[in-house]
Amino acid sequence: MIMRIFQVTAKEGKEEEFGDFFHNTAIPLMRGTEGIVQVLPGAARADSPREFSFVMIWKNLASLKAFVGDDYQSAHVDPSEAELVESRSIKHYDFVE
């Protein structure tokens, strides 16, 4: 299994708008995605109000590539959230049980 950690920093002043997208669009989308075994969303905290993350456990690399394409090492952002995002990062690991 593949562990994918996706971190996003919302633009200053866009925290609330991105938070709405995160809770109402991104989380349901990822929870309903075929090939994902588990989704652990991390919402912003008071001491880091612009930072959000997802830890996703994918069944295998083929499942991940089916969702994001062959360029799975890049952090893809939905076009509807692009103007809300200052930066993003993505890391992949082999999941250990």
mmCIF file of C-alpha atoms in Angstrom:
data_model
loop_
_atom_site.group_PDB
_atom_site.id
_atom_site.type_symbol
_atom_site.label_atom_id
_atom_site.label_comp_id
_atom_site.label_asym_id
_atom_site.label_seq_id
_atom_site.Cartn_x
_atom_site.Cartn_y
_atom_site.Cartn_z
ATOM 1 C CA MET A 1 0.000 0.000 0.000
ATOM 2 C CA ILE A 2 1.036 3.582 -0.625
ATOM 3 C CA MET A 3 0.773 6.362 1.957
ATOM 4 C CA ARG A 4 0.312 9.763 0.306
ATOM 5 C CA ILE A 5 0.663 12.892 2.443
ATOM 6 C CA PHE A 6 -0.733 16.020 0.836
ATOM 7 C CA GLN A 7 -0.244 19.369 2.567
ATOM 8 C CA VAL A 8 -1.754 22.693 1.546
ATOM 9 C CA THR A 9 -1.226 26.245 2.744
ATOM 10 C CA ALA A 10 -4.162 28.507 1.936
ATOM 11 C CA LYS A 11 -3.527 32.056 0.794
ATOM 12 C CA GLU A 12 -3.726 34.648 3.536
ATOM 13 C CA GLY A 13 -7.311 35.838 3.837
ATOM 14 C CA LYS A 14 -8.628 32.724 2.048
ATOM 15 C CA GLU A 15 -8.540 30.378 5.054
ATOM 16 C CA GLU A 16 -12.298 30.306 5.578
ATOM 17 C CA GLU A 17 -13.054 29.829 1.886
ATOM 18 C CA PHE A 18 -10.489 27.051 1.583
ATOM 19 C CA GLY A 19 -11.808 25.467 4.800
ATOM 20 C CA ASP A 20 -15.270 25.336 3.258
ATOM 21 C CA PHE A 21 -13.856 23.671 0.128
ATOM 22 C CA PHE A 22 -11.815 21.246 2.242
ATOM 23 C CA HIS A 23 -14.763 20.109 4.392
ATOM 24 C CA ASN A 24 -17.548 20.161 1.809
ATOM 25 C CA THR A 25 -15.786 19.129 -1.399
ATOM 26 C CA ALA A 26 -12.317 17.629 -0.867
ATOM 27 C CA ILE A 27 -13.062 15.288 2.058
ATOM 28 C CA PRO A 28 -16.213 13.755 0.496
ATOM 29 C CA LEU A 29 -14.424 13.429 -2.857
ATOM 30 C CA MET A 30 -11.444 11.598 -1.381
ATOM 31 C CA ARG A 31 -13.599 9.349 0.823
ATOM 32 C CA GLY A 32 -15.525 8.275 -2.264
ATOM 33 C CA THR A 33 -12.491 7.619 -4.463
ATOM 34 C CA GLU A 34 -11.951 4.060 -5.633
ATOM 35 C CA GLY A 35 -8.617 2.610 -4.574
ATOM 36 C CA ILE A 36 -8.349 4.557 -1.324
ATOM 37 C CA VAL A 37 -8.276 2.347 1.746
ATOM 38 C CA GLN A 38 -8.318 5.171 4.290
ATOM 39 C CA VAL A 39 -8.455 8.974 4.351
ATOM 40 C CA LEU A 40 -7.260 10.992 7.335
ATOM 41 C CA PRO A 41 -8.029 14.692 6.778
ATOM 42 C CA GLY A 42 -6.280 17.290 8.908
ATOM 43 C CA ALA A 43 -8.043 20.642 9.277
ATOM 44 C CA ALA A 44 -6.399 23.911 10.237
ATOM 45 C CA ARG A 45 -5.713 24.639 13.901
ATOM 46 C CA ALA A 46 -5.762 28.010 15.675
ATOM 47 C CA ASP A 47 -1.945 28.133 15.728
ATOM 48 C CA SER A 48 -1.710 27.309 11.984
ATOM 49 C CA PRO A 49 -4.983 28.554 10.460
ATOM 50 C CA ARG A 50 -3.797 28.301 6.852
ATOM 51 C CA GLU A 51 -2.469 24.713 6.927
ATOM 52 C CA PHE A 52 -4.506 21.672 5.885
ATOM 53 C CA SER A 53 -3.490 18.104 5.062
ATOM 54 C CA PHE A 54 -4.600 14.681 3.935
ATOM 55 C CA VAL A 55 -2.991 11.370 4.754
ATOM 56 C CA MET A 56 -4.326 8.845 2.264
ATOM 57 C CA ILE A 57 -3.684 5.132 2.182
ATOM 58 C CA TRP A 58 -3.970 3.798 -1.356
ATOM 59 C CA LYS A 59 -4.422 0.138 -2.202
ATOM 60 C CA ASN A 60 -1.485 0.251 -4.613
ATOM 61 C CA LEU A 61 0.368 2.520 -7.029
ATOM 62 C CA ALA A 62 -1.926 1.516 -9.905
ATOM 63 C CA SER A 63 -4.954 2.814 -7.961
ATOM 64 C CA LEU A 64 -3.200 6.091 -7.206
ATOM 65 C CA LYS A 65 -2.182 6.534 -10.850
ATOM 66 C CA ALA A 66 -5.750 5.775 -11.969
ATOM 67 C CA PHE A 67 -6.876 8.785 -9.931
ATOM 68 C CA VAL A 68 -4.077 11.330 -10.563
ATOM 69 C CA GLY A 69 -2.359 10.023 -13.694
ATOM 70 C CA ASP A 70 1.214 8.955 -14.303
ATOM 71 C CA ASP A 71 2.581 12.167 -12.756
ATOM 72 C CA TYR A 72 1.538 11.051 -9.274
ATOM 73 C CA GLN A 73 4.567 12.732 -7.654
ATOM 74 C CA SER A 74 3.142 16.199 -8.354
ATOM 75 C CA ALA A 75 0.616 17.811 -6.040
ATOM 76 C CA HIS A 76 -2.533 18.193 -8.126
ATOM 77 C CA VAL A 77 -5.055 20.849 -7.170
ATOM 78 C CA ASP A 78 -8.666 21.036 -8.266
ATOM 79 C CA PRO A 79 -9.170 24.095 -10.527
ATOM 80 C CA SER A 80 -11.885 25.393 -8.190
ATOM 81 C CA GLU A 81 -9.361 25.672 -5.343
ATOM 82 C CA ALA A 82 -6.340 26.942 -7.297
ATOM 83 C CA GLU A 83 -6.921 30.611 -6.440
ATOM 84 C CA LEU A 84 -7.181 29.728 -2.737
ATOM 85 C CA VAL A 85 -3.843 27.889 -2.474
ATOM 86 C CA GLU A 86 -0.500 29.530 -1.740
ATOM 87 C CA SER A 87 1.569 26.330 -1.676
ATOM 88 C CA ARG A 88 1.225 22.564 -1.607
ATOM 89 C CA SER A 89 3.462 19.556 -1.150
ATOM 90 C CA ILE A 90 3.148 15.837 -1.661
ATOM 91 C CA LYS A 91 5.129 12.883 -0.282
ATOM 92 C CA HIS A 92 4.753 9.158 -0.798
ATOM 93 C CA TYR A 93 5.780 6.272 1.430
ATOM 94 C CA ASP A 94 5.327 2.538 1.544
ATOM 95 C CA PHE A 95 2.665 1.959 4.194
ATOM 96 C CA VAL A 96 3.765 -0.283 7.047
ATOM 97 C CA GLU A 97 1.173 -2.158 9.077
#
